Coordinates of C-alpha atoms in Angstrom, one line a residue:
M1 CA 8.3 -19.4 44.1
E2 CA 11.3 -17.1 43.6
F3 CA 9.2 -14.9 41.2
E4 CA 6.5 -14.5 43.8
L5 CA 9.0 -13.7 46.5
M6 CA 10.6 -11.0 44.3
M7 CA 7.1 -9.5 43.5
D8 CA 6.3 -9.5 47.2
I9 CA 9.6 -7.6 48.0
W10 CA 8.9 -5.2 45.1
D11 CA 5.4 -4.4 46.4
K12 CA 7.0 -3.4 49.8
V13 CA 9.5 -1.0 48.1
D14 CA 8.6 2.7 48.5
I15 CA 9.3 4.2 45.1
T16 CA 9.6 7.7 46.6
V17 CA 12.4 6.5 48.8
V18 CA 14.2 4.9 45.9
V19 CA 14.0 8.1 43.8
K20 CA 15.2 10.3 46.6
T21 CA 18.1 7.9 47.3
T22 CA 19.1 7.8 43.7
V23 CA 19.0 11.6 43.4
G24 CA 21.0 11.9 46.6
I25 CA 23.6 9.4 45.4
A26 CA 23.9 11.3 42.1
I27 CA 24.4 14.7 43.9
L28 CA 27.0 13.2 46.3
G29 CA 28.8 11.6 43.3
Q30 CA 28.8 15.0 41.5
L31 CA 30.2 16.7 44.6
Y32 CA 32.9 14.0 45.0
R33 CA 34.0 14.3 41.4
W34 CA 34.2 18.1 41.8
W35 CA 36.2 17.8 44.9
S36 CA 38.6 15.0 43.7
N37 CA 39.2 16.8 40.3
R38 CA 39.3 20.3 41.5
I39 CA 42.0 22.7 40.3
N40 CA 43.5 25.2 42.7
A41 CA 42.3 28.2 40.7
P42 CA 39.4 30.6 40.9
A43 CA 36.3 29.3 39.1
Y44 CA 33.6 31.4 37.4
G45 CA 30.2 31.0 38.9
G46 CA 30.6 31.7 42.6
I47 CA 28.7 29.3 44.8
V48 CA 27.3 27.4 41.8
S49 CA 30.8 26.6 40.5
F50 CA 30.5 23.1 42.1
S51 CA 28.3 22.3 39.1
R52 CA 29.7 23.0 35.6
R53 CA 26.2 23.0 34.1
L54 CA 24.9 25.6 36.6
A55 CA 27.9 27.8 36.1
F56 CA 27.6 27.5 32.4
E57 CA 23.9 28.5 32.5
R58 CA 24.9 31.5 34.6
L59 CA 27.6 32.4 32.1
M60 CA 25.0 32.2 29.2
R61 CA 22.6 34.5 31.1
E62 CA 25.2 37.1 31.7
K63 CA 26.5 36.8 28.1
G64 CA 30.1 37.1 29.1
D65 CA 29.9 40.6 30.6
I66 CA 30.5 39.6 34.2
W67 CA 33.2 37.0 33.6
K68 CA 35.4 39.6 31.9
D69 CA 35.8 41.3 35.3
S70 CA 36.8 37.9 36.8
Y71 CA 39.3 37.4 34.0
A72 CA 40.8 40.9 34.6
K73 CA 41.0 40.2 38.3
Y74 CA 42.6 36.7 38.2
P75 CA 45.6 35.6 36.0
M76 CA 44.2 32.1 36.0
L77 CA 40.5 31.4 35.8
L78 CA 38.3 28.3 35.2
I79 CA 35.5 29.0 32.7
P80 CA 32.6 26.6 32.2
S81 CA 31.6 25.3 28.8
R82 CA 28.9 22.8 27.8
G83 CA 31.2 19.8 28.1
N84 CA 34.0 20.7 30.5
W85 CA 35.9 23.4 32.3
S86 CA 38.4 25.5 30.4
L87 CA 41.4 27.0 32.3
V88 CA 42.1 30.5 30.9
V89 CA 45.4 32.0 31.8
R90 CA 47.4 35.1 31.0
G91 CA 50.7 36.8 32.0
P92 CA 53.5 34.6 33.2
Y93 CA 51.3 31.4 33.3
V94 CA 51.1 31.3 29.5
E95 CA 54.9 30.6 29.2
E96 CA 54.7 28.0 32.0
I97 CA 52.0 26.2 30.1
N98 CA 54.0 26.3 26.9
R99 CA 56.9 24.6 28.7
A100 CA 54.7 21.8 30.0
G101 CA 55.3 18.3 28.6
D102 CA 52.7 16.0 27.1
D103 CA 52.7 14.0 30.3
V104 CA 51.4 17.1 32.1
L105 CA 49.2 18.7 29.5
S106 CA 48.1 16.5 26.7
F107 CA 46.5 18.0 23.6
H108 CA 45.4 14.6 22.4
E109 CA 43.6 13.9 25.6
A110 CA 41.9 17.3 25.4
V111 CA 40.7 16.5 21.9
Q112 CA 39.6 13.1 23.0
D113 CA 37.3 14.7 25.6
M114 CA 36.1 17.5 23.5
I115 CA 35.3 15.6 20.3
Q116 CA 34.5 12.3 22.0
L117 CA 36.6 10.5 19.4
Q118 CA 35.6 7.0 20.5
Y119 CA 31.9 7.6 19.8
S120 CA 31.9 10.4 17.2
I121 CA 34.6 8.9 14.9
G122 CA 35.5 5.5 16.3
L123 CA 39.2 6.0 17.2
P124 CA 39.7 4.4 20.7
A125 CA 42.8 2.5 19.7
H126 CA 44.5 5.6 18.5
Q127 CA 45.1 6.7 22.0
H128 CA 48.0 4.3 22.0
N129 CA 49.1 4.3 18.4
E130 CA 49.2 7.7 16.8
Y131 CA 51.3 6.9 13.8
H132 CA 49.0 8.9 11.6
I133 CA 50.1 12.1 13.4
Q134 CA 53.8 11.3 12.6
V135 CA 52.7 10.7 9.0
I136 CA 51.3 14.2 8.9
R137 CA 54.3 15.8 10.6
N138 CA 56.9 14.0 8.6
N139 CA 55.7 12.6 5.3
L140 CA 53.2 15.4 4.5
T141 CA 55.5 18.2 5.6
R142 CA 58.4 16.8 3.6
H143 CA 56.2 16.4 0.5
L144 CA 54.6 19.9 0.6
P145 CA 56.5 21.3 -2.4
A146 CA 55.4 18.3 -4.5
V147 CA 51.8 18.4 -3.1
F148 CA 51.2 22.1 -3.5
P149 CA 50.7 22.0 -7.3
E150 CA 48.1 19.2 -7.0
V151 CA 46.2 21.1 -4.3
H152 CA 46.4 24.3 -6.4
D153 CA 45.0 22.4 -9.4
E154 CA 42.2 20.9 -7.4
V155 CA 41.2 24.2 -5.8
T156 CA 41.1 25.8 -9.3
V157 CA 39.0 23.0 -10.8
A158 CA 36.7 22.8 -7.7
L159 CA 36.1 26.6 -7.7
S160 CA 35.3 26.5 -11.4
D161 CA 32.8 23.6 -10.8
A162 CA 31.3 25.3 -7.7
L163 CA 30.9 28.8 -9.0
R164 CA 30.0 28.1 -12.7
F165 CA 30.4 31.7 -13.9
Q166 CA 28.9 32.6 -17.2
G167 CA 30.8 35.6 -18.6
E168 CA 31.7 38.4 -16.2
E169 CA 28.4 38.8 -14.3
W170 CA 28.2 38.9 -10.5
K171 CA 26.9 35.9 -8.8
E172 CA 25.5 35.6 -5.3
I173 CA 26.8 32.5 -3.3
H174 CA 26.3 31.1 0.1
F175 CA 29.9 30.9 1.2
L176 CA 29.8 27.9 3.6
G177 CA 27.7 25.9 1.3
W178 CA 30.3 25.8 -1.5
A179 CA 33.5 26.4 0.5
I180 CA 33.2 23.1 2.4
P181 CA 33.1 20.9 -0.7
V182 CA 36.0 22.9 -2.2
I183 CA 38.1 22.3 1.0
A184 CA 37.1 18.6 1.0
R185 CA 38.2 18.2 -2.6
A186 CA 41.5 19.9 -2.1
S187 CA 42.2 18.0 1.1
N188 CA 41.3 14.6 -0.4
R189 CA 43.4 15.3 -3.5
V190 CA 46.3 14.8 -1.0
F191 CA 44.6 12.1 1.1
V192 CA 43.2 9.7 -1.5
G193 CA 44.2 11.3 -4.9
L194 CA 42.4 11.3 -8.2
P195 CA 39.7 10.3 -9.1
L196 CA 38.2 9.6 -5.7
C197 CA 38.7 13.1 -4.5
R198 CA 36.2 14.3 -7.1
N199 CA 33.6 11.6 -6.4
G200 CA 30.5 13.4 -5.2
D201 CA 29.2 10.5 -3.2
Y202 CA 32.5 10.0 -1.4
L203 CA 32.7 13.8 -0.6
K204 CA 29.1 13.9 0.6
V205 CA 29.8 11.0 3.1
M206 CA 33.0 12.7 4.4
I207 CA 31.3 16.1 4.9
E208 CA 28.2 14.6 6.5
T209 CA 30.5 12.5 8.8
A210 CA 32.4 15.6 9.9
V211 CA 29.2 17.6 10.7
S212 CA 27.6 14.6 12.4
C213 CA 30.8 14.1 14.6
I214 CA 30.4 17.7 15.9
D215 CA 26.7 17.2 16.7
T216 CA 27.3 13.9 18.4
A217 CA 30.1 15.3 20.6
K218 CA 27.9 18.3 21.6
T219 CA 25.1 16.0 22.7
I220 CA 27.4 13.6 24.6
N221 CA 29.2 16.5 26.4
G222 CA 25.9 17.9 27.5
Y223 CA 25.5 14.9 29.9
P224 CA 27.4 14.3 33.2
E225 CA 30.7 12.4 32.8
F226 CA 29.4 9.2 34.3
M227 CA 26.6 9.1 31.7
R228 CA 28.7 9.8 28.6
P229 CA 29.8 6.3 27.8
L230 CA 26.2 5.1 27.8
V231 CA 24.9 8.1 25.8
G232 CA 27.9 7.7 23.4
R233 CA 27.1 4.1 22.7
L234 CA 23.5 4.9 22.1
L235 CA 24.2 7.8 19.7
S236 CA 27.3 6.4 18.0
K237 CA 27.0 5.7 14.3
T238 CA 30.7 5.0 13.7
G239 CA 30.0 1.5 12.3
E240 CA 27.7 2.9 9.6
R241 CA 30.2 5.6 8.6
K242 CA 33.1 3.2 8.5
E243 CA 31.2 0.8 6.2
K244 CA 30.4 3.6 3.8
I245 CA 34.0 4.9 3.6
V246 CA 35.3 1.3 3.3
E247 CA 33.2 0.9 0.2
F248 CA 35.0 3.8 -1.4
L249 CA 38.5 3.1 -0.1
K250 CA 38.6 -0.6 -0.7
D251 CA 39.9 -0.5 -4.2
V252 CA 42.4 2.3 -3.4
V253 CA 43.9 0.4 -0.4
D254 CA 43.9 -3.0 -2.2
D255 CA 45.7 -1.5 -5.2
R256 CA 48.4 -0.1 -3.0
L257 CA 48.8 -3.2 -0.9
K258 CA 49.6 -5.1 -4.1
L259 CA 52.6 -2.7 -4.7
A260 CA 55.9 -2.5 -2.9
P261 CA 56.1 0.5 -0.6
E262 CA 58.6 2.3 -2.9
D263 CA 56.2 1.8 -5.9
R264 CA 53.1 3.3 -4.2
P265 CA 51.8 6.8 -5.2
D266 CA 52.9 9.7 -2.9
D267 CA 49.7 10.3 -1.1
Y268 CA 48.3 10.0 2.4
V269 CA 46.9 6.5 2.0
S270 CA 50.2 5.2 0.9
W271 CA 52.1 6.9 3.7
L272 CA 49.6 5.4 6.2
L273 CA 50.2 1.9 4.8
N274 CA 53.9 2.4 4.9
N275 CA 53.9 3.4 8.5
A276 CA 51.0 1.3 9.9
P277 CA 51.8 -1.8 12.0
P278 CA 51.1 -5.1 10.2
E279 CA 47.8 -5.7 12.0
E280 CA 46.4 -2.3 10.8
Q281 CA 47.4 -2.6 7.1
N282 CA 43.8 -3.2 6.0
V283 CA 41.1 -1.1 4.6
G284 CA 39.0 -0.9 7.8
D285 CA 41.8 0.6 10.0
I286 CA 43.0 2.9 7.2
A287 CA 39.4 4.1 6.7
L288 CA 39.2 5.2 10.3
R289 CA 42.5 7.2 9.9
V290 CA 41.2 8.9 6.8
I291 CA 37.9 9.8 8.5
G292 CA 39.8 11.3 11.4
T293 CA 42.1 13.3 9.2
N294 CA 39.3 14.6 7.0
F295 CA 37.5 15.7 10.2
A296 CA 40.6 17.6 11.3
A297 CA 41.0 19.2 7.8

């Protein structure tokens, strides 16, 4: 009976009205978000600046020639990008921005929006616990003199493996194709140490993850803000990536957990374990931190 009633109601619904109403609500929602989040600064795009996408399309058509006049005219200007608005400043406003605290201008929040960390890498909890940043600032910086010889050694070996010169002949190379693995090896010499930093399968997963994160973020940011959580969940492959990295890091993390903090090797994984809260001293959480740091490197 209820089913028949529902079908009877559905037959009386005018699909055209439903579509028009939905589109109207979406437009009103876009206008409301623009109005509630507006910044008191000139925006590139003129009358179309209420829509970041329309303003961005106009910027792409003009290829930057017109907006340079706007930049020269205004000391503060909103420029559209594919995912958000960027506030470009010059003159005295630069120093004012430099003095702003994290509660006013947050680099972390900007990266969160730009890279869509929750869906591209899988780091939602790190919004509240950023101990890995302190590890980089404190432990890594303090150990740079000790780390440098290892990085130098890894770069030397990696370049030799990648270039494979025979004699003194010239050799044509595709720079990006071999530079990325060299950088990955040198970085992971610090992050996870030998021999894992030279494991081809491990490096392949890390490099593919970094590239995939950029592609995922670009796609998500191409959608309106209210759709990004849905699109992010549909596109996210963070679970797969985490499982692959955990396979490689499991023995490394387990070996360090068996040792007292003072007996662990001086590398990034050990520093993470030494600074992580008890609930995150496991291979899964450490793997996410390593993925994020590799992406940044």
